[in-house]
Amino acid sequence: MRKQLIFTVLLAAMSLSCHAQEKTFALYAVGFYNQENLFDTIHDEGKNDYAFLPGGSYKWNTLKYVNKLKNMAQVLADLGTDKLPGVGCAFIGMAEVENDRVLDDLTAQEPIAERGLKYIHIEGPDKRGIDVAALYNPRLFTPKKIFDKQYVYENGDTTHHTRPFLVVQGELAGEDITFVVCHLPSRGAEGKFRDWGGKQVRALTDSIRASQPEMKIMVMGDMNDDPDNTSMAKYLGARREIKDVKKGDFYNPWWNILRKNGQGTLAYQGSWNLFDQIMLSDNLLCAKGEQDYSSLKFYTNHIFRRDYLMQTEGKYKGTPKRTSAGGVWMNGYSDHLPVVAYLIKELK
């Protein structure tokens, strides 16, 4: 099975082969997708999930839950197949997932079960009950260490709790890599709360790199900020251009997609934001003028936008097709579009 999978990856990467030098490369896809309220219909003790119960404001019932699972599974299975048909992503970070129960149901959906994807989740303290989580393909990525790092309110607030940072360390393409999955405080809070998040993620990744200097790191999530906001640009140190990335910094390939191309992952009052980002540590980048892919390196990235994900009529035409909008069940997907980054490595 593993040989067959590698063969599939090779076929998908044939366009990258340099026949004159007889080199062959493999691609690996990494995704992130905000699930927009992936709740089941059962109350979790101690959580404010009442809106997503049959008697709640969303009148969340079995029909809606089953359709939500089906829709999410379709997107998650499609991620990465633009360049890796039949393979998809090696790792996918997720936000707004309620619990293990919904992840059991999600991974039992046919397109995900066929791919053999597994999930990673640690129950967090968020009062609404939404957490970050991850899916991974065990034939491509091997997790070795999993932990969460609590978000700290630097004003000493101990009454509010938000999503911790999920840290997954493991092996991809024979190399050590760390994924940090985030969901920073919402736009309903002041910008300083997201600045604190950026600062804390940078401290976390600095600590990892101090003990494991060769570790490659990808920070991803719904940052509730655009790439040029201070949480990302200043405190995390995620740069707009590769040439500006220094040791310990990150490259944010979404900055130009938003500011030069005008593309985003969610729309608000007629304007696009790009809150959903995947950022790469400096050792995942090729130096200027070089194409050394002897180890894992960043190749390309894109916002995953398919026709079925978009609203085609009415008030919300041209925006992501949500599960519910204006109090009406739309049987859609999410208010966010997913994002995908590709890594490349030469096969010896």
Steps between C-alpha positions, in 0.01 A plus 500: 500500500780743586678425170176563315450832682855615423444408135185714500690794649771459237246506220344814646843663511611403150461855376770599746751249369812635339567232243827648384642455847291189563355638822162411640316694768215419738238747616330510839190706570420667833162662554295700747123536517270674749203265539256774610327347798545126455273409791309182568145511643593393855573736791854486639498563874658832592488636145278772357391298198128556547457682168597175325242276663164408344327759718768768449506802275643301206246218557795268447361154434619168360419593139708817517786327685517211252506741206765713669724193542449401137583849376809541716629156398467590132715812538760339724542210259529741204773713658832451326356301211560788257861383480474162672190325361408196701743595776400836647649647814750339733383729783200729547452738791143582598318753717152503658474128576296407806636168626627149428147385425466724195850401386407132527195572284699716258775244440233233445372692196572309180747736326708537815477134602611395151810717538568348844532838672537509880431788738682679781310695762550617859192628683547869578354750747306717252160569656315456171663159470680559170856376461773471243579154368680328212464224245798315359578224254700237692658378176660840450538654846593326826414694818748447783417762762173685558432769759316826543625834620248712681432851381577741787307820562783737578270734695462229765145405398423153633125500434511478122654215307572463131644232277850371582759450226508138384855381438559188291856383444586213272662381180412602145708384203757363743547837671403644837223757479274680747150624424349765728123538457344823629168675536572844643242712685218635286465844350251574775805545726762775480799449273733462797350158574610373159834677541549297818423188299760585237757572770427173681521289184835661419627421852380141453672456164819669624508249785453207263775624269735562796481134602472362144675744264424298185130469573280629220185679615169593341266730694142496378157604605216746505693798631201738495753746359633567152866430416598867538342543845747531786422159650644330192740755347659630820451258787515166316755639256330370184650693208347604170802413284738204524801734476396664828473176700777472759590204719208421728255699285220365286395558142135596448414416136143629544595866544539569129199286414288737707665836431618452140235262368207610716411141591389382843346217695199676650290799404359772724287790379622463144871472580728198521718406796759228508495371858581139405873469458782244487845641574838336452821512700814635334648152450206405275602766249743496212759776508463765230605365163527142626284196432644255748227249572722235657295555818139612545440848365203724431372465144173694461169580667142593416158574641286194432200637314256272321164598351313283747646701789357831380159660532365552147193715565328732742637739758817300560584429135874463438587420862566163665184293531439472873319236698247764612457866412250754625335233714441274198660159459690509170635144511836656412854456618677778689530878510872445433675355196779248561866559416770261378880522495719255310844372597741342255793262542734333256481120506835327502 
